[in-house]
């Protein structure tokens, strides 16, 4: 079974506009239309069994709609195999109430994105959110490292993640993009071996650039990817694609082609996600 722990969908009426905006901001090409239907089609043809959708509240008032929409998506899980997390914003003063509600709605976890939410990851507001989410047993996924669409200031560096691990001690924290996009030396120095998960989204393989992209970033090469897996442990790495920003099939093939032990690949593609999500996946 292949579980993609990091995907995005946008509501149908804004998907085309949002994908277009993000494409021009990042200089990269999307691989589906960004809708739930688009993701489901990809999963069918790409042999991905389950996708986790990570919505981001980019303003304090968005959490309500995001979390209601997530519940609607999850009600159709047995048919779509798409599971959505909830959203929360650091400016939500009633974060405890929101997190309890997310928990009551059965959402399993939240996504935060310090770059798009305008706060640093070691901000007291995030520490409070992560601490209470941990108490409630929720998974917290954060964007980590530089964001390709907002590269000037990085709001979640490995040093900030280290501080949060030391002070808050979350047991289900996921640092996306192999611990910190474009900051992988620092990930090796500060985070590998710590009690935290990384996802593989948009970290290894090729970026599909649009013509005229202003800055062409490099992803991890195979050796560095394997070095991080070896140093961190494959039991704390989750397969993710960042769909629609990578092609699910290509991302699977890239990792499949790496010379890693089968046990490591099984951990990355299935076992860790299965354990973290705790969903019934008998299909
Ligand atoms: Zn993402």
Short mmCIF file of C-alpha atoms and ligand atoms in Angstrom, two decimals:
data_model
loop_
_atom_site.label_atom_id
_atom_site.label_comp_id
_atom_site.label_asym_id
_atom_site.label_seq_id
_atom_site.Cartn_x
_atom_site.Cartn_y
_atom_site.Cartn_z
CA UNK A 1 0.00 0.00 0.00
CA UNK A 2 1.16 3.54 -0.75
CA UNK A 3 0.05 6.38 1.51
CA UNK A 4 0.78 9.92 0.34
CA UNK A 5 0.97 11.95 3.55
CA UNK A 6 1.27 15.39 1.94
CA UNK A 7 -1.19 16.57 -0.73
CA UNK A 8 -3.29 19.64 -1.38
CA UNK A 9 -6.74 20.17 -2.83
CA UNK A 10 -8.59 23.43 -3.18
CA UNK A 11 -12.36 23.95 -3.27
CA UNK A 12 -13.64 23.55 -6.86
CA UNK A 13 -14.66 27.17 -7.32
CA UNK A 14 -11.19 28.58 -6.45
CA UNK A 15 -8.93 25.70 -7.58
CA UNK A 16 -8.04 27.06 -11.03
CA UNK A 17 -7.28 30.52 -9.71
CA UNK A 18 -5.26 29.27 -6.71
CA UNK A 19 -3.21 26.80 -8.75
CA UNK A 20 -2.51 29.50 -11.36
CA UNK A 21 -1.38 31.96 -8.71
CA UNK A 22 0.89 29.46 -6.97
CA UNK A 23 2.33 28.33 -10.31
CA UNK A 24 3.37 31.84 -11.23
CA UNK A 25 4.71 32.57 -7.74
CA UNK A 26 6.86 29.43 -7.62
CA UNK A 27 7.75 29.19 -11.32
CA UNK A 28 6.75 25.51 -11.30
CA UNK A 29 4.03 23.53 -13.01
CA UNK A 30 1.16 21.78 -11.22
CA UNK A 31 0.44 18.14 -12.10
CA UNK A 32 -3.32 18.15 -11.58
CA UNK A 33 -6.04 20.79 -11.49
CA UNK A 34 -5.85 20.97 -7.69
CA UNK A 35 -9.41 19.71 -7.10
CA UNK A 36 -10.44 16.64 -5.11
CA UNK A 37 -11.53 14.99 -8.38
CA UNK A 38 -8.13 15.74 -9.87
CA UNK A 39 -6.37 14.13 -6.92
CA UNK A 40 -8.63 11.07 -7.05
CA UNK A 41 -7.90 10.62 -10.75
CA UNK A 42 -4.18 10.83 -10.09
CA UNK A 43 -4.38 8.31 -7.27
CA UNK A 44 -6.24 5.84 -9.48
CA UNK A 45 -3.77 6.05 -12.32
CA UNK A 46 -0.72 6.36 -10.07
CA UNK A 47 -1.57 3.48 -7.69
CA UNK A 48 -1.58 5.66 -4.59
CA UNK A 49 -3.99 4.06 -2.12
CA UNK A 50 -4.55 6.88 0.38
CA UNK A 51 -3.86 10.61 0.25
CA UNK A 52 -3.75 12.96 3.22
CA UNK A 53 -4.84 16.51 2.35
CA UNK A 54 -3.20 19.36 4.29
CA UNK A 55 -5.21 22.60 4.11
CA UNK A 56 -3.68 25.84 5.40
CA UNK A 57 -5.58 28.65 7.14
CA UNK A 58 -3.93 31.75 5.68
CA UNK A 59 -6.13 34.07 7.77
CA UNK A 60 -7.57 33.67 11.29
CA UNK A 61 -11.16 33.36 10.13
CA UNK A 62 -10.55 30.55 7.64
CA UNK A 63 -10.32 27.71 10.16
CA UNK A 64 -14.08 27.32 10.43
CA UNK A 65 -14.70 26.74 6.76
CA UNK A 66 -11.56 24.60 6.35
CA UNK A 67 -12.51 22.30 9.20
CA UNK A 68 -16.12 21.93 8.07
CA UNK A 69 -14.94 21.17 4.54
CA UNK A 70 -12.45 18.61 5.93
CA UNK A 71 -15.28 16.80 7.73
CA UNK A 72 -17.28 16.65 4.50
CA UNK A 73 -14.26 15.23 2.65
CA UNK A 74 -13.62 12.65 5.36
CA UNK A 75 -17.22 11.46 5.36
CA UNK A 76 -16.53 10.17 1.86
CA UNK A 77 -13.22 8.52 2.81
CA UNK A 78 -14.33 4.94 2.14
CA UNK A 79 -15.08 5.94 -1.44
CA UNK A 80 -12.39 8.60 -2.13
CA UNK A 81 -9.52 7.30 0.06
CA UNK A 82 -8.68 10.95 0.66
CA UNK A 83 -8.35 12.08 4.28
CA UNK A 84 -8.17 15.76 5.22
CA UNK A 85 -6.52 17.32 8.24
CA UNK A 86 -7.81 20.53 9.81
CA UNK A 87 -6.44 24.04 9.88
CA UNK A 88 -5.73 26.65 12.53
CA UNK A 89 -4.02 30.07 12.47
CA UNK A 90 -1.55 31.43 15.07
CA UNK A 91 -3.80 34.49 15.51
CA UNK A 92 -6.69 32.30 16.67
CA UNK A 93 -6.86 33.23 20.37
CA UNK A 94 -9.45 30.52 20.97
CA UNK A 95 -6.97 27.88 19.82
CA UNK A 96 -7.92 25.46 22.60
CA UNK A 97 -11.56 25.50 21.60
CA UNK A 98 -10.65 25.08 17.92
CA UNK A 99 -8.29 22.19 18.63
CA UNK A 100 -10.88 20.45 20.80
CA UNK A 101 -13.39 20.90 18.00
CA UNK A 102 -10.90 19.46 15.46
CA UNK A 103 -10.46 16.51 17.78
CA UNK A 104 -14.23 16.06 18.23
CA UNK A 105 -14.66 16.16 14.46
CA UNK A 106 -12.24 13.21 14.24
CA UNK A 107 -9.78 15.07 12.03
CA UNK A 108 -6.57 13.34 13.32
CA UNK A 109 -4.30 16.32 12.76
CA UNK A 110 -3.61 19.89 11.70
CA UNK A 111 -1.41 21.61 9.17
CA UNK A 112 0.39 24.85 9.91
CA UNK A 113 2.46 26.92 7.52
CA UNK A 114 4.59 29.58 9.24
CA UNK A 115 5.49 31.33 5.95
CA UNK A 116 1.88 31.71 4.84
CA UNK A 117 0.70 32.47 8.37
CA UNK A 118 3.27 35.20 9.06
CA UNK A 119 4.74 33.84 12.30
CA UNK A 120 7.96 32.06 13.18
CA UNK A 121 7.72 28.41 14.17
CA UNK A 122 9.25 29.06 17.60
CA UNK A 123 6.66 31.79 18.30
CA UNK A 124 4.87 31.24 21.62
CA UNK A 125 1.53 30.98 19.75
CA UNK A 126 2.73 27.96 17.77
CA UNK A 127 4.27 26.42 20.88
CA UNK A 128 0.90 26.70 22.63
CA UNK A 129 -0.94 25.21 19.66
CA UNK A 130 1.55 22.33 19.35
CA UNK A 131 1.52 21.69 23.08
CA UNK A 132 -2.28 21.49 23.31
CA UNK A 133 -2.58 19.52 20.05
CA UNK A 134 -0.11 17.02 21.52
CA UNK A 135 -2.17 16.77 24.69
CA UNK A 136 -5.20 15.95 22.53
CA UNK A 137 -3.28 13.33 20.55
CA UNK A 138 -3.40 15.27 17.28
CA UNK A 139 -0.73 15.05 14.58
CA UNK A 140 0.85 18.42 13.72
CA UNK A 141 2.30 18.84 10.22
CA UNK A 142 4.26 22.00 9.54
CA UNK A 143 5.87 23.32 6.44
CA UNK A 144 9.60 23.34 7.22
CA UNK A 145 12.46 25.14 5.54
CA UNK A 146 12.30 27.68 2.74
CA UNK A 147 9.03 28.02 0.84
CA UNK A 148 9.48 28.18 -2.91
CA UNK A 149 6.71 30.76 -3.24
CA UNK A 150 7.91 33.02 -0.38
CA UNK A 151 11.67 32.40 -0.25
CA UNK A 152 12.92 35.65 1.31
CA UNK A 153 12.35 34.85 4.99
CA UNK A 154 12.24 31.28 6.30
CA UNK A 155 9.78 30.97 9.19
CA UNK A 156 10.59 27.39 10.18
CA UNK A 157 14.32 26.65 10.24
CA UNK A 158 15.88 23.50 11.73
CA UNK A 159 17.09 25.63 14.68
CA UNK A 160 13.52 26.76 15.42
CA UNK A 161 12.25 23.20 15.08
CA UNK A 162 14.96 22.07 17.50
CA UNK A 163 13.82 24.69 20.03
CA UNK A 164 10.21 23.52 19.77
CA UNK A 165 11.25 19.88 20.20
CA UNK A 166 13.29 20.78 23.28
CA UNK A 167 10.65 22.96 24.90
CA UNK A 168 7.37 21.37 23.87
CA UNK A 169 8.27 17.73 23.23
CA UNK A 170 5.50 16.87 20.74
CA UNK A 171 5.24 13.15 19.92
CA UNK A 172 3.47 13.48 16.57
CA UNK A 173 5.15 16.42 14.88
CA UNK A 174 5.86 16.16 11.14
CA UNK A 175 8.41 18.50 9.58
CA UNK A 176 7.58 18.53 5.88
CA UNK A 177 10.11 18.46 3.06
CA UNK A 178 12.68 16.21 4.80
CA UNK A 179 12.87 18.39 7.87
CA UNK A 180 13.55 21.74 6.19
CA UNK A 181 13.50 22.54 2.48
CA UNK A 182 16.91 23.69 1.21
CA UNK A 183 18.32 23.48 4.77
CA UNK A 184 19.26 19.85 4.70
CA UNK A 185 22.80 20.23 6.10
CA UNK A 186 21.28 21.83 9.16
CA UNK A 187 18.63 19.09 9.30
CA UNK A 188 21.44 16.54 9.49
CA UNK A 189 23.22 18.49 12.22
CA UNK A 190 20.26 19.41 14.40
CA UNK A 191 17.28 17.17 13.75
CA UNK A 192 18.27 13.74 12.49
CA UNK A 193 17.69 11.14 15.17
CA UNK A 194 15.28 13.36 17.14
CA UNK A 195 11.76 12.23 17.99
CA UNK A 196 10.07 13.88 15.01
CA UNK A 197 8.78 12.80 11.62
CA UNK A 198 9.90 14.13 8.22
CA UNK A 199 7.94 13.82 5.00
CA UNK A 200 9.55 13.39 1.60
CA UNK A 201 7.33 15.93 -0.21
CA UNK A 202 9.01 17.97 -2.94
CA UNK A 203 12.47 17.01 -1.64
CA UNK A 204 13.86 14.45 -4.02
CA UNK A 205 13.57 14.15 -7.79
CA UNK A 206 13.10 16.86 -10.41
CA UNK A 207 11.16 20.10 -10.24
CA UNK A 208 8.97 20.75 -13.26
CA UNK A 209 9.93 24.37 -14.01
CA UNK A 210 7.85 26.75 -16.07
CA UNK A 211 9.64 28.70 -18.73
CA UNK A 212 11.31 31.82 -17.40
CA UNK A 213 11.38 30.69 -13.75
CA UNK A 214 13.56 33.24 -11.97
CA UNK A 215 15.43 30.93 -9.58
CA UNK A 216 15.95 27.23 -10.22
CA UNK A 217 16.32 25.45 -6.89
CA UNK A 218 17.90 22.02 -6.59
CA UNK A 219 16.31 19.19 -4.66
CA UNK A 220 18.21 16.55 -2.68
CA UNK A 221 20.30 14.13 -4.69
CA UNK A 222 20.00 10.41 -4.01
CA UNK A 223 23.07 10.24 -1.80
CA UNK A 224 22.00 13.06 0.49
CA UNK A 225 18.43 11.72 0.64
CA UNK A 226 19.75 8.32 1.72
CA UNK A 227 22.13 9.95 4.18
CA UNK A 228 19.21 11.68 5.91
CA UNK A 229 17.17 8.45 5.92
CA UNK A 230 20.10 6.57 7.47
CA UNK A 231 20.82 9.26 10.07
CA UNK A 232 17.18 9.82 11.03
CA UNK A 233 15.73 6.31 10.73
CA UNK A 234 13.18 5.14 8.16
CA UNK A 235 10.66 4.61 10.95
CA UNK A 236 10.22 8.41 11.14
CA UNK A 237 9.94 9.27 7.44
CA UNK A 238 6.63 9.54 5.61
CA UNK A 239 6.12 9.42 1.87
CA UNK A 240 4.59 12.65 0.55
CA UNK A 241 4.35 14.27 -2.87
CA UNK A 242 2.97 17.76 -2.33
CA UNK A 243 0.51 16.92 -5.13
CA UNK A 244 -0.41 18.81 -7.28
CA UNK A 245 3.15 20.23 -7.04
CA UNK A 246 4.77 16.89 -7.87
CA UNK A 247 3.53 13.97 -9.88
CA UNK A 248 2.47 11.12 -7.59
CA UNK A 249 3.65 8.41 -9.98
CA UNK A 250 7.04 10.03 -10.56
CA UNK A 251 7.56 10.60 -6.83
CA UNK A 252 6.79 6.94 -6.10
CA UNK A 253 9.11 5.81 -8.89
CA UNK A 254 11.94 8.09 -7.69
CA UNK A 255 11.93 6.64 -4.18
CA UNK A 256 11.25 3.12 -5.40
CA UNK A 257 14.39 3.38 -7.57
CA UNK A 258 16.64 4.34 -4.66
CA UNK A 259 18.85 1.66 -3.32
CA UNK A 260 17.24 1.43 0.11
CA UNK A 261 16.32 -1.77 1.96
CA UNK A 262 12.75 -3.03 1.42
CA UNK A 263 12.05 -2.55 5.11
CA UNK A 264 12.94 1.14 4.78
CA UNK A 265 10.75 1.58 1.71
CA UNK A 266 7.83 -0.16 3.40
CA UNK A 267 8.21 2.10 6.41
CA UNK A 268 8.27 5.21 4.22
CA UNK A 269 5.46 4.24 1.84
CA UNK A 270 3.08 2.65 4.32
CA UNK A 271 3.91 1.56 7.85
CA UNK A 272 4.69 4.90 9.49
CA UNK A 273 1.66 6.64 8.01
CA UNK A 274 -0.63 3.74 8.87
CA UNK A 275 0.54 3.81 12.46
CA UNK A 276 0.29 7.60 12.82
CA UNK A 277 -3.13 7.91 11.19
CA UNK A 278 -4.69 4.96 12.98
CA UNK A 279 -7.38 4.75 10.29
CA UNK A 280 -9.07 1.54 9.22
CA UNK A 281 -7.48 0.86 5.86
CA UNK A 282 -8.87 -2.49 4.78
CA UNK A 283 -9.41 -1.86 1.12
ZN1 LIG B 1 2.70 21.29 0.69
#
